[in-house]
Coordinates of C-alpha atoms (C1' of nucleotides) in Angstrom, one line a residue:
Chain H
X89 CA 21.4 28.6 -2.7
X90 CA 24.5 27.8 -1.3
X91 CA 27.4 25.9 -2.6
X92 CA 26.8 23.0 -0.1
X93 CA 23.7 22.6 -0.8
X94 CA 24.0 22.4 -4.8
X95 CA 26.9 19.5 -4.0
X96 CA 24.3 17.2 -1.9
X97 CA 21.8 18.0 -4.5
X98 CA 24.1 17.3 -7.6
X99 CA 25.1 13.7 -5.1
X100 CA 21.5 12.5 -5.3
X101 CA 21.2 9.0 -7.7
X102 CA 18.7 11.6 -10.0
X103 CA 21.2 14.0 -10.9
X104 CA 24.3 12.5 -10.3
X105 CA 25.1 11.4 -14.1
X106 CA 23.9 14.2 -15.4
X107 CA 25.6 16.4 -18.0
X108 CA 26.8 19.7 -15.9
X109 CA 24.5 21.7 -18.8
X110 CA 21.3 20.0 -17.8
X111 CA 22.0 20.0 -14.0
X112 CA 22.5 24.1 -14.5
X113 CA 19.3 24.4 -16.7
X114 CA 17.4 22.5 -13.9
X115 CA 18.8 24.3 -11.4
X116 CA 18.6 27.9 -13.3
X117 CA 15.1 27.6 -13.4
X118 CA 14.5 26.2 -9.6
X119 CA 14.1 28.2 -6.7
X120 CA 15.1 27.0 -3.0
X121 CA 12.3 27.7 0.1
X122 CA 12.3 28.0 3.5
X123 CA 9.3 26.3 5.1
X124 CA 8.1 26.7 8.4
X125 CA 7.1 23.0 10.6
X126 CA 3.1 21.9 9.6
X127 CA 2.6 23.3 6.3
X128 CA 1.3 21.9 3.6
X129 CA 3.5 22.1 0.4
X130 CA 1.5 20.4 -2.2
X131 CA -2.2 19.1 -1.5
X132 CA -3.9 16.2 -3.7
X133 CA -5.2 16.6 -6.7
X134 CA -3.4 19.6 -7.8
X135 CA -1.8 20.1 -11.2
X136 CA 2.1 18.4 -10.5
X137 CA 3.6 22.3 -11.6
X138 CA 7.0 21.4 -9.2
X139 CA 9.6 18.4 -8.5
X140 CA 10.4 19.0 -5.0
X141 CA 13.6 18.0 -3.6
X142 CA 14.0 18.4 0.5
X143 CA 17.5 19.7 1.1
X144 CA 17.0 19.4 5.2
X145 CA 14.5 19.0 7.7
X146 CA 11.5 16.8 6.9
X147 CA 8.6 15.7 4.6
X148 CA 5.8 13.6 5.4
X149 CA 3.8 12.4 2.2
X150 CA 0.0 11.4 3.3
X151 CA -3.2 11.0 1.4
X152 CA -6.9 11.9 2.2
X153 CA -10.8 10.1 1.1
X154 CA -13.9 11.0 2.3
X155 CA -12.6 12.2 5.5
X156 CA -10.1 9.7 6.4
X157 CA -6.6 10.1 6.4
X158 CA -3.3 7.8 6.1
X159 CA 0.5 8.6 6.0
X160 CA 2.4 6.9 3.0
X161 CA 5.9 8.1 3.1
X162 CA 8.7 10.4 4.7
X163 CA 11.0 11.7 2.8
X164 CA 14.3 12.8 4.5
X165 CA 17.1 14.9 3.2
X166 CA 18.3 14.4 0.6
X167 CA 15.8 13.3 -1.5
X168 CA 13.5 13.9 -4.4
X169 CA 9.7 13.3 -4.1
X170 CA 6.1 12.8 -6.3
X171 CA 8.6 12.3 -9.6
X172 CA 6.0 9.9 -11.3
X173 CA 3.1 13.2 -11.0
X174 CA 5.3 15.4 -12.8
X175 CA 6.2 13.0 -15.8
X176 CA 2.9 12.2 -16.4
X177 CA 2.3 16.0 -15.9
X178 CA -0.8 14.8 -13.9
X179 CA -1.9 15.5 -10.5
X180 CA 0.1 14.9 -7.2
X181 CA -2.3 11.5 -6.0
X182 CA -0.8 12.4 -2.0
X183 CA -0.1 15.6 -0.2
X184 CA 2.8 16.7 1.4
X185 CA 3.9 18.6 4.8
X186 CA 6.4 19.7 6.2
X187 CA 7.3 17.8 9.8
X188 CA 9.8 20.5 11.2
X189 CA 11.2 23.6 9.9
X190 CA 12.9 22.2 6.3
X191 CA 14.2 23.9 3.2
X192 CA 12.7 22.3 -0.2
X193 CA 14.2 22.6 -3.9
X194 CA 11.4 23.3 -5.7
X195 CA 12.0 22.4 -9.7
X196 CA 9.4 23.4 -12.9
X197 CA 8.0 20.4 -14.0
X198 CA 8.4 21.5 -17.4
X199 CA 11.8 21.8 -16.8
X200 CA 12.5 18.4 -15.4
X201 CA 10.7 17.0 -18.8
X202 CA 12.4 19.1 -20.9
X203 CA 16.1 18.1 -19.4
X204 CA 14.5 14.4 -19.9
X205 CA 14.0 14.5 -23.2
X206 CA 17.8 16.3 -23.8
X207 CA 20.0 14.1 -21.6
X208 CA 19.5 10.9 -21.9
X209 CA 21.5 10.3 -18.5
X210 CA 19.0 11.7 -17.1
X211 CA 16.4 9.9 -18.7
X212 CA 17.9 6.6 -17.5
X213 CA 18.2 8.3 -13.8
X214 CA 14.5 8.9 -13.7
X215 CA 14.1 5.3 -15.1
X216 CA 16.0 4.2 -12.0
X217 CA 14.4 6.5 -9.3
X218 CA 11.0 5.7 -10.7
X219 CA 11.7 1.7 -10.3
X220 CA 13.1 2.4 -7.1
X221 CA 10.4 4.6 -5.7
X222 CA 7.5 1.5 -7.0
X223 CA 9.4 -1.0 -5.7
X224 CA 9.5 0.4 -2.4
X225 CA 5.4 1.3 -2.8
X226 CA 4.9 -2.2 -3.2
X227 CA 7.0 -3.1 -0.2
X228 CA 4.7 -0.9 1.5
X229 CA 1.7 -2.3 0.8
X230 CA 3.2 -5.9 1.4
X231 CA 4.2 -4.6 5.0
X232 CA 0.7 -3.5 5.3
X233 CA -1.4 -6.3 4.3
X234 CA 1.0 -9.1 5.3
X235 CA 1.5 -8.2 8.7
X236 CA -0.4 -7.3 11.8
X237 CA 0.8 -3.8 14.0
X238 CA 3.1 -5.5 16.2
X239 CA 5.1 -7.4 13.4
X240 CA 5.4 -4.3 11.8
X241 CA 6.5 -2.5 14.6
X242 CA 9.2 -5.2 15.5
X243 CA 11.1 -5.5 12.3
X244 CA 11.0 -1.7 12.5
X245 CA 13.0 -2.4 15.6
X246 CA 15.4 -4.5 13.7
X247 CA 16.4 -2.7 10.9
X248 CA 16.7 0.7 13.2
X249 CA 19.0 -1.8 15.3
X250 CA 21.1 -2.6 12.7
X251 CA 21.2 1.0 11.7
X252 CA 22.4 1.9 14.1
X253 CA 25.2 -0.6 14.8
X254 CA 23.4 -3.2 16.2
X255 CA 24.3 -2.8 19.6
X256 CA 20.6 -4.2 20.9
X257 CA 20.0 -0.9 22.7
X258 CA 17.6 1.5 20.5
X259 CA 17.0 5.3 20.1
X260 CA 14.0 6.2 18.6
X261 CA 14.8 9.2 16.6
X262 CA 11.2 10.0 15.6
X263 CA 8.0 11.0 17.7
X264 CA 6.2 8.2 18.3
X265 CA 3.2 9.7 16.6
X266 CA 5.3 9.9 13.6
X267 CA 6.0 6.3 14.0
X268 CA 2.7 5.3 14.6
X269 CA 1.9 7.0 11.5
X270 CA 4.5 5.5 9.4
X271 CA 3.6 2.1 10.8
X272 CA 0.2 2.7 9.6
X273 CA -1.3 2.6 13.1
X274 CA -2.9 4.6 15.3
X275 CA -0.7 6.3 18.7
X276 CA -3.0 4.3 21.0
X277 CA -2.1 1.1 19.1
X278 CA 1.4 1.9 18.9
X279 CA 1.6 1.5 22.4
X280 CA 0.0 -1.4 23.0
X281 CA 2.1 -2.8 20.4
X282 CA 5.2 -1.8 22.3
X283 CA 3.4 -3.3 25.7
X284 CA 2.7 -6.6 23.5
X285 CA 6.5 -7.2 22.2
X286 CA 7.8 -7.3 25.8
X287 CA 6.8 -10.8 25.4
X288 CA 9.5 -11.0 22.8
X289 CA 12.0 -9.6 24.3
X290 CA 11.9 -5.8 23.6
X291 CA 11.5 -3.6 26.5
X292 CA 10.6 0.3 25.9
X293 CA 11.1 2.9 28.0
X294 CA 10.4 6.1 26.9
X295 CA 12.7 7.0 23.6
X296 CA 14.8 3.9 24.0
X297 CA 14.3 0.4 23.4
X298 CA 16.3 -2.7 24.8
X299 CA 16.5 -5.9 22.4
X300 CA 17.1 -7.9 25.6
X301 CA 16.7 -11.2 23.2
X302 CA 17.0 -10.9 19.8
X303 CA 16.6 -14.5 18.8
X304 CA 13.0 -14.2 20.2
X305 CA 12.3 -10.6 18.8
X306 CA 13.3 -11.8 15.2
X307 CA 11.0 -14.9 15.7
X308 CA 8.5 -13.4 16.3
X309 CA 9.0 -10.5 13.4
X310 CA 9.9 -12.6 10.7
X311 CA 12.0 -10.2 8.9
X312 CA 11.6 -10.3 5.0
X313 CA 14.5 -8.8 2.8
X314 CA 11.6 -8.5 -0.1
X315 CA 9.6 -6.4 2.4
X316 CA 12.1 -4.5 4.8
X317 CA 15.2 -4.6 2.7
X318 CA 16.2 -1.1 1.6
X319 CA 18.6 -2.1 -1.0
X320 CA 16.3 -4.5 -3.1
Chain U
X36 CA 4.0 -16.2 -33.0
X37 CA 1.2 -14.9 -34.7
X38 CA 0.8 -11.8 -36.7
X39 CA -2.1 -10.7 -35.2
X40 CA -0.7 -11.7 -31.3
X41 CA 2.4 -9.6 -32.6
X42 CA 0.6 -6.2 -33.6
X43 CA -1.6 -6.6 -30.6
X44 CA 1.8 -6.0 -28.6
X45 CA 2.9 -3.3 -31.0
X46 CA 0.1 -1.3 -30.0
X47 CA 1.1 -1.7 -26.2
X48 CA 2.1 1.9 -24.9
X49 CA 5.4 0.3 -24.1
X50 CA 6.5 -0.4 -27.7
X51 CA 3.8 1.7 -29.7
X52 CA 6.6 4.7 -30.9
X53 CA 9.4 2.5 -30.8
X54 CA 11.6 2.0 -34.3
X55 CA 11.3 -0.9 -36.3
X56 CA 14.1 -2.4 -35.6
X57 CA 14.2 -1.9 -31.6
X58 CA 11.2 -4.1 -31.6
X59 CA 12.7 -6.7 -34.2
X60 CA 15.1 -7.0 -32.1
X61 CA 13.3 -7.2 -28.9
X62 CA 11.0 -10.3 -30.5
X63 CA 14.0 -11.9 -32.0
X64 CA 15.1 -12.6 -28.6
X65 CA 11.9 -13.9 -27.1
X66 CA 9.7 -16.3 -27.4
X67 CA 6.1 -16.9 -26.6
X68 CA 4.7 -19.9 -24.4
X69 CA 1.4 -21.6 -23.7
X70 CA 0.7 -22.5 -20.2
X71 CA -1.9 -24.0 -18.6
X72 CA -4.5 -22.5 -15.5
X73 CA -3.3 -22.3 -12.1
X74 CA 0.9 -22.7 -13.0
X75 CA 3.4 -20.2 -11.4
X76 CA 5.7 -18.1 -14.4
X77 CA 7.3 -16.2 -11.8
X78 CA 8.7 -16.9 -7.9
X79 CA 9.3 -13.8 -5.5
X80 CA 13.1 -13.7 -4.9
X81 CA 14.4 -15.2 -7.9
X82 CA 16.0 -13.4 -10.4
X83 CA 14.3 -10.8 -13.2
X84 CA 15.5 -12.4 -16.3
X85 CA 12.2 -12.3 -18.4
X86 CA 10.1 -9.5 -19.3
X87 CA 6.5 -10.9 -19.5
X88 CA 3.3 -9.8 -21.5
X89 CA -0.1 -11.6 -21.1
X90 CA -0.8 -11.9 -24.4
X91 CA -3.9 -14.2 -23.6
X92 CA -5.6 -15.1 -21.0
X93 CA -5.0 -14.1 -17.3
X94 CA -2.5 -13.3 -14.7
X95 CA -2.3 -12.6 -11.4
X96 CA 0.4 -11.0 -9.1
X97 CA 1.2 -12.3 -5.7
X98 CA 3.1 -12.1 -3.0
X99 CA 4.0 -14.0 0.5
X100 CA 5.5 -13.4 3.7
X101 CA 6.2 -15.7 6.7
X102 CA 3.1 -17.8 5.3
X103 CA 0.5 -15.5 4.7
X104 CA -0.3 -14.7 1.1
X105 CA -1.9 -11.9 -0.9
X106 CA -3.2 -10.8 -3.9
X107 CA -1.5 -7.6 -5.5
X108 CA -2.8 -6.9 -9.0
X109 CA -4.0 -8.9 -12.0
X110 CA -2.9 -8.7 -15.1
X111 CA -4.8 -9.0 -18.4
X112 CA -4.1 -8.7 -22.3
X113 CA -2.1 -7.0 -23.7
X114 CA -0.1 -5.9 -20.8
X115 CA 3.7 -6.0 -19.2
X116 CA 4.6 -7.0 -15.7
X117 CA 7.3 -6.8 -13.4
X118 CA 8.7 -4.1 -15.4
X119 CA 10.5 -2.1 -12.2
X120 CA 12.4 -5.5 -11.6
X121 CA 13.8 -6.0 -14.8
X122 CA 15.0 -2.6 -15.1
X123 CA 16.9 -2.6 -11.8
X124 CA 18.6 -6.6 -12.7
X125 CA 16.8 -7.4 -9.2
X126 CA 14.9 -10.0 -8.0
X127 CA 10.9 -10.1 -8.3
X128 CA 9.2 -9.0 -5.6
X129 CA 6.2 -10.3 -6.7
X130 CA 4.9 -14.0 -7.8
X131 CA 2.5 -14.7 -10.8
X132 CA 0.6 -17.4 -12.1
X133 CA -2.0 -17.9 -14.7
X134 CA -5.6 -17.7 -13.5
X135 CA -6.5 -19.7 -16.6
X136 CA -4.8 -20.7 -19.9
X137 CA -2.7 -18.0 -21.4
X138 CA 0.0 -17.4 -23.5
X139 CA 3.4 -15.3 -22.4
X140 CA 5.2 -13.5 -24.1
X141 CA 8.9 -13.5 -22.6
X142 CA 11.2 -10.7 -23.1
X143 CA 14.9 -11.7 -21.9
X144 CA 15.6 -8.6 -19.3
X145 CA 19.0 -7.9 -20.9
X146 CA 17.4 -7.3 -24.2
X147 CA 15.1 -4.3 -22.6
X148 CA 18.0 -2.9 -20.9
X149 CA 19.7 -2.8 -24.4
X150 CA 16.6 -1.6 -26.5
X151 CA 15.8 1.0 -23.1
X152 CA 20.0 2.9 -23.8
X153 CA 19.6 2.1 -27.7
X154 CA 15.8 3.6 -28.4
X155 CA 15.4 7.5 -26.8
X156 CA 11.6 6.4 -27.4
X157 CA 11.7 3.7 -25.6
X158 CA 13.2 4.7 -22.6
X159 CA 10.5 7.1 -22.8
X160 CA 7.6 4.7 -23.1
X161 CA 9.3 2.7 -20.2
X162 CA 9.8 6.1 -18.1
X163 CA 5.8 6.4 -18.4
X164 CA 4.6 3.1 -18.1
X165 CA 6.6 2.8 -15.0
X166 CA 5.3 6.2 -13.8
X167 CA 1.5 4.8 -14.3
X168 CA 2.6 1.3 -12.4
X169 CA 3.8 3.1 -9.3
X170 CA 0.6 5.7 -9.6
X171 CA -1.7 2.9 -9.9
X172 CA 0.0 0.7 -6.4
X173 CA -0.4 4.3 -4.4
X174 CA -4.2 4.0 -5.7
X175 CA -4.2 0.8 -4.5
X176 CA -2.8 1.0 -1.3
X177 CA -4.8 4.2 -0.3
X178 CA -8.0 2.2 -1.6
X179 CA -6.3 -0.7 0.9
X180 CA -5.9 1.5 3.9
X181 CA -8.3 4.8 3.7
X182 CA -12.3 2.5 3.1
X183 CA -13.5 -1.1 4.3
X184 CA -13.9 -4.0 2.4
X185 CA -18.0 -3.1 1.3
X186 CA -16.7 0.6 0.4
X187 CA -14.0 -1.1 -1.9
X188 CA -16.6 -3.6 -3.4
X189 CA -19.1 -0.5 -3.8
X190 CA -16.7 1.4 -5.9
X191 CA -16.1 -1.9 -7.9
X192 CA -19.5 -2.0 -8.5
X193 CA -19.8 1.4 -9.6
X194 CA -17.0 1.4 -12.1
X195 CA -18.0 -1.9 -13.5
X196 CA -21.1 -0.4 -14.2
X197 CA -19.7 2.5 -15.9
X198 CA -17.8 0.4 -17.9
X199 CA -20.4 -1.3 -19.2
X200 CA -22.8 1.7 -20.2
X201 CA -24.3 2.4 -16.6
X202 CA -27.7 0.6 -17.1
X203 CA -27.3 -0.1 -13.6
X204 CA -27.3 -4.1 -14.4
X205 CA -24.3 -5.2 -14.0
X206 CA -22.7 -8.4 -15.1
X207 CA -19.5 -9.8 -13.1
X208 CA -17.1 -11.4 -15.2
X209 CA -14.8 -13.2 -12.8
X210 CA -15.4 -15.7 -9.9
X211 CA -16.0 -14.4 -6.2
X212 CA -12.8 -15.7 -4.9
X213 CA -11.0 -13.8 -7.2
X214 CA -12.8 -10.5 -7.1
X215 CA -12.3 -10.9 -3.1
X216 CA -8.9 -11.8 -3.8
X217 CA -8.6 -8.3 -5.8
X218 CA -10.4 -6.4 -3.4
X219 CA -8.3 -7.3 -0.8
X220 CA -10.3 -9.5 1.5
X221 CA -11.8 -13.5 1.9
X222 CA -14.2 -15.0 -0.2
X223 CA -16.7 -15.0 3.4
X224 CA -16.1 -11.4 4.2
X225 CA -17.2 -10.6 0.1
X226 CA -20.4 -12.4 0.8
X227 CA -20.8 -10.4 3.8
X228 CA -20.0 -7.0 1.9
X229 CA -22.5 -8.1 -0.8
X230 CA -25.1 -8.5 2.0
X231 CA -24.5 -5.3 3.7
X232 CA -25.0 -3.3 0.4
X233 CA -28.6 -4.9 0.0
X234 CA -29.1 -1.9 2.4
X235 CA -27.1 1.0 0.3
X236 CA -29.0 0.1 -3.3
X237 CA -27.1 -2.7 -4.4
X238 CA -28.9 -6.1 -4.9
X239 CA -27.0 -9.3 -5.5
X240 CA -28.2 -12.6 -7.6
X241 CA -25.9 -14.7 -8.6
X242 CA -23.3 -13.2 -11.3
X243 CA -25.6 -9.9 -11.6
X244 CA -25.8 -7.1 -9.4
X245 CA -29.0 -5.1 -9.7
X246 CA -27.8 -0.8 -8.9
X247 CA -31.7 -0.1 -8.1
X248 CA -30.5 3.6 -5.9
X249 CA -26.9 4.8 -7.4
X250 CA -27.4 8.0 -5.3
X251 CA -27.6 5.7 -2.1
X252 CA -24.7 3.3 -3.5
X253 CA -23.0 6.6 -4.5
X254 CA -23.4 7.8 -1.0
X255 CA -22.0 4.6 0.8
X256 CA -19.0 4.2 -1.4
X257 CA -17.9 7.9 -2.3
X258 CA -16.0 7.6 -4.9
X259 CA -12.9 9.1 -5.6
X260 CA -10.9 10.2 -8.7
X261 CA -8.0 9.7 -7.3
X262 CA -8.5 6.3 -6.1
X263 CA -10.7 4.8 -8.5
X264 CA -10.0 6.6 -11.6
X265 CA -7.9 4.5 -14.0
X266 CA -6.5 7.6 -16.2
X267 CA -4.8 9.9 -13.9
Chain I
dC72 C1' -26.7 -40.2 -9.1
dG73 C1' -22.9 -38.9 -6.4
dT74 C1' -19.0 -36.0 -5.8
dG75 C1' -16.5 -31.8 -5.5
dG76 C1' -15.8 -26.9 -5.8
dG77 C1' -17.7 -22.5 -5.4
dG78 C1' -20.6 -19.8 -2.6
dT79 C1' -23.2 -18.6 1.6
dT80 C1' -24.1 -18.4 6.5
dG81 C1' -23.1 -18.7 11.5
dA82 C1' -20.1 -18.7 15.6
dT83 C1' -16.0 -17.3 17.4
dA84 C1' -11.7 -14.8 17.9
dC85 C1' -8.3 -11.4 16.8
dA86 C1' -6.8 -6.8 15.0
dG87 C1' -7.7 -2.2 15.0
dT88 C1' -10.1 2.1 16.0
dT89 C1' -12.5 5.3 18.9
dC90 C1' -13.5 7.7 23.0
dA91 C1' -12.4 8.8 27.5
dA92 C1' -9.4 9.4 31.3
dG93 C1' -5.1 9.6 33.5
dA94 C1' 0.1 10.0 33.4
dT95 C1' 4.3 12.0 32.0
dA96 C1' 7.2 15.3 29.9
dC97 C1' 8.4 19.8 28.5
dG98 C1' 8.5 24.7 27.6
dT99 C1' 7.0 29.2 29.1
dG100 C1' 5.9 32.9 32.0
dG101 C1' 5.6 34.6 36.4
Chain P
dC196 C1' 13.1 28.3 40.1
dC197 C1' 8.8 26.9 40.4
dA198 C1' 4.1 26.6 38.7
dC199 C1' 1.3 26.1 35.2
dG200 C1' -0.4 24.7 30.7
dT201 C1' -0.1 22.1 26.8
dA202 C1' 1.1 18.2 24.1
dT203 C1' 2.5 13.6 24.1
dC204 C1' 2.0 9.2 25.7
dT205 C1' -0.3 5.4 28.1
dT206 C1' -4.2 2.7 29.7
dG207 C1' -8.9 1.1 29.8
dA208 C1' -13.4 -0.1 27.8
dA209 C1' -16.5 -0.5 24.1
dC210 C1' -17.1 -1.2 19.3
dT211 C1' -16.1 -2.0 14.2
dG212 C1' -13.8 -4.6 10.7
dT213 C1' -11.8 -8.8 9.3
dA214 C1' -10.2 -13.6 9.5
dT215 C1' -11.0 -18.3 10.7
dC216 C1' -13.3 -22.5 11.2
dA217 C1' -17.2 -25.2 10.4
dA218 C1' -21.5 -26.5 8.4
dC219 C1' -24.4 -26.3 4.7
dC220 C1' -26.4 -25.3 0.0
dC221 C1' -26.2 -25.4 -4.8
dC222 C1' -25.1 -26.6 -9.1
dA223 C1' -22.1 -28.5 -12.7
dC224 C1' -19.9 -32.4 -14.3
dG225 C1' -18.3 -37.0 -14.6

DNA sequence: CGTGGGGTTGATACAGTTCAAGATACGTGG
DNA sequence: CCACGTATCTTGAACTGTATCAACCCCACG
């Protein structure tokens, strides 16, 4: 593992406060992988053995019943992931794949409780990731049941906007499969939800989108700091 | 407060292993209130000062966005809610209000953030409690987005019935709107999904449901441990 | 009684998926 | 460097799932 990589792992919230002892132990007893893009690096319903942490590339988190499918989450560099599986020392409830070639942290489970149970830093970190990580579930599931493709789609537009300076000129940095799946839509409705918003004053052509009026764009989005605000 | 209504909230997970005087102090702080059906303890986007515990009666969890409105969870004795909040000193991203007369229990959110860095076993009981709250919303939202509105009422069905000893006669204990409201869809599309099961082996009269083919009903709904399954 | 709320039913409309076909973009091998 | 093949994206049409609006039934309760 290289040194750069321990320093952005040490920088995430989880292990930031941690006594140096407990971040070695973890670390001691962790091993770093190489993944290739597609595969599948933990499936549902198998024992949580591993906290994985994704130190680059890409994760996609997505969950299966009776032959359907649905995409929950992406994690992105650098980022822990299923936390709540491994305290309960349960099993994972999604799966996760890799979307391009990544490298993943991958920590024993027992190892992660055990360094709990000594540092209490720690403890309190978890505490705060967990809270974080729920809050954000139930943002997702506001997002979903509150608000039709489209909507979804546009404040997606917003906050990438105002990621990216705010400028009113777009680059979608994801496939738009991807998106669609994060969106929680299919590809086909994806793009007749980009069709529909040119009504309100976002034009797409191919990776990039124009905000050519943003006064009608946010009108019609409705943008919610209790459903698209990262922070909260 | 009672001392029955105070070793009923002893015995929640949360403050079961706690010491003595963690949850003296905890109770010295707070105080317990009567309020009647139908009132709103707790607006989306204010401030988490309060820890709350249904001590009696019923609560549900909503939330709103650009006018539209939907159910979350419900909460019933002896439980916490809005724990994640609390813990982060944020704002509630979820509304509550009494489904019928209850009494609160009302925690002030500084006093768990003191008992959570005083108590190692506390912090522990919040680190699982939290862990089962953000389990249980994945549950919900893949039993939102993988099955339709009669598969979600099917499982209900079929858990109810387990719950109460599987005769296959079951009894339901809340009114329509609100089991729609749980389940995620209007009272009209309920009495639709009731209707459509008359064909998979589940007959509707009144409050009583009649599981004359669980193998068919099974078949419709297929259930899933990781979606319907309360413990894991 | 009569009135009102919960529940059901019907008609209509919107949101979303699926299936199929066509368009565009892109990397590879000839 | 072009041609081809493949994957992504788009568009159209049909269909499922759900919401909405309206009417009506039923029963409990004053």
């Amino acid at each position: 593992m290289r040194p750069d990589d321990i320093s952005d792992v040490r920088a995430l919230p989880l292990f930031r406060e941690v006594r140096d002892e407990t971040f070695d132990g973890l670390l001691r007893a962790s091993f770093l992988q190489r993944f290739p893009p597609g595969l599948v690096l933990i499936r549902e319903n198998e024992r949580a053995d591993f906290l994985h942490v994704v130190v680059e590339g890409a994760v996609e988190m997505f969950a299966s019943s009776a032959g359907r499918e649905t995409t929950i989450s992406f994690a992105r560099p650098v980022s822990a992931f299923i936390l709540a599986a491994v305290l309960k020392d349960q099993v994972y409830l999604q799966s996760a794949r890799t979307l391009e070639t990544s490298r993943v942290l991958m920590i024993p489970a027992s190892s992660v409780r055990e360094a709990m149970t000594d540092d209490a830093a720690f403890m309190a970190a978890v505490v705060h990731d967990l809270a974080t990580a729920y809050r954000s579930t139930v943002k997702d599931l506001k997002n979903q049941k509150l608000r039709t493709g489209a909507e979804r789609l546009a404040n997606w537009l917003l906050r990438l906007d105002s990621e990216q300076h705010g400028t009113g000129s777009v680059e979608i940095d994801v496939e738009k499969r991807q998106l669609a799946a994060r969106l929680g839509m299919t590809p086909e409705n994806l793009s007749r939800a980009f069709a529909a918003l040119k009504q309100h004053g976002a034009i797409v052509r191919g990776m990039r989108v124009e905000i050519v009026d943003r006064d009608a764009l946010i009108a019609f989005a409705r943008p919610d700091p209790l459903v698209d605000d990262e922070r909260t």
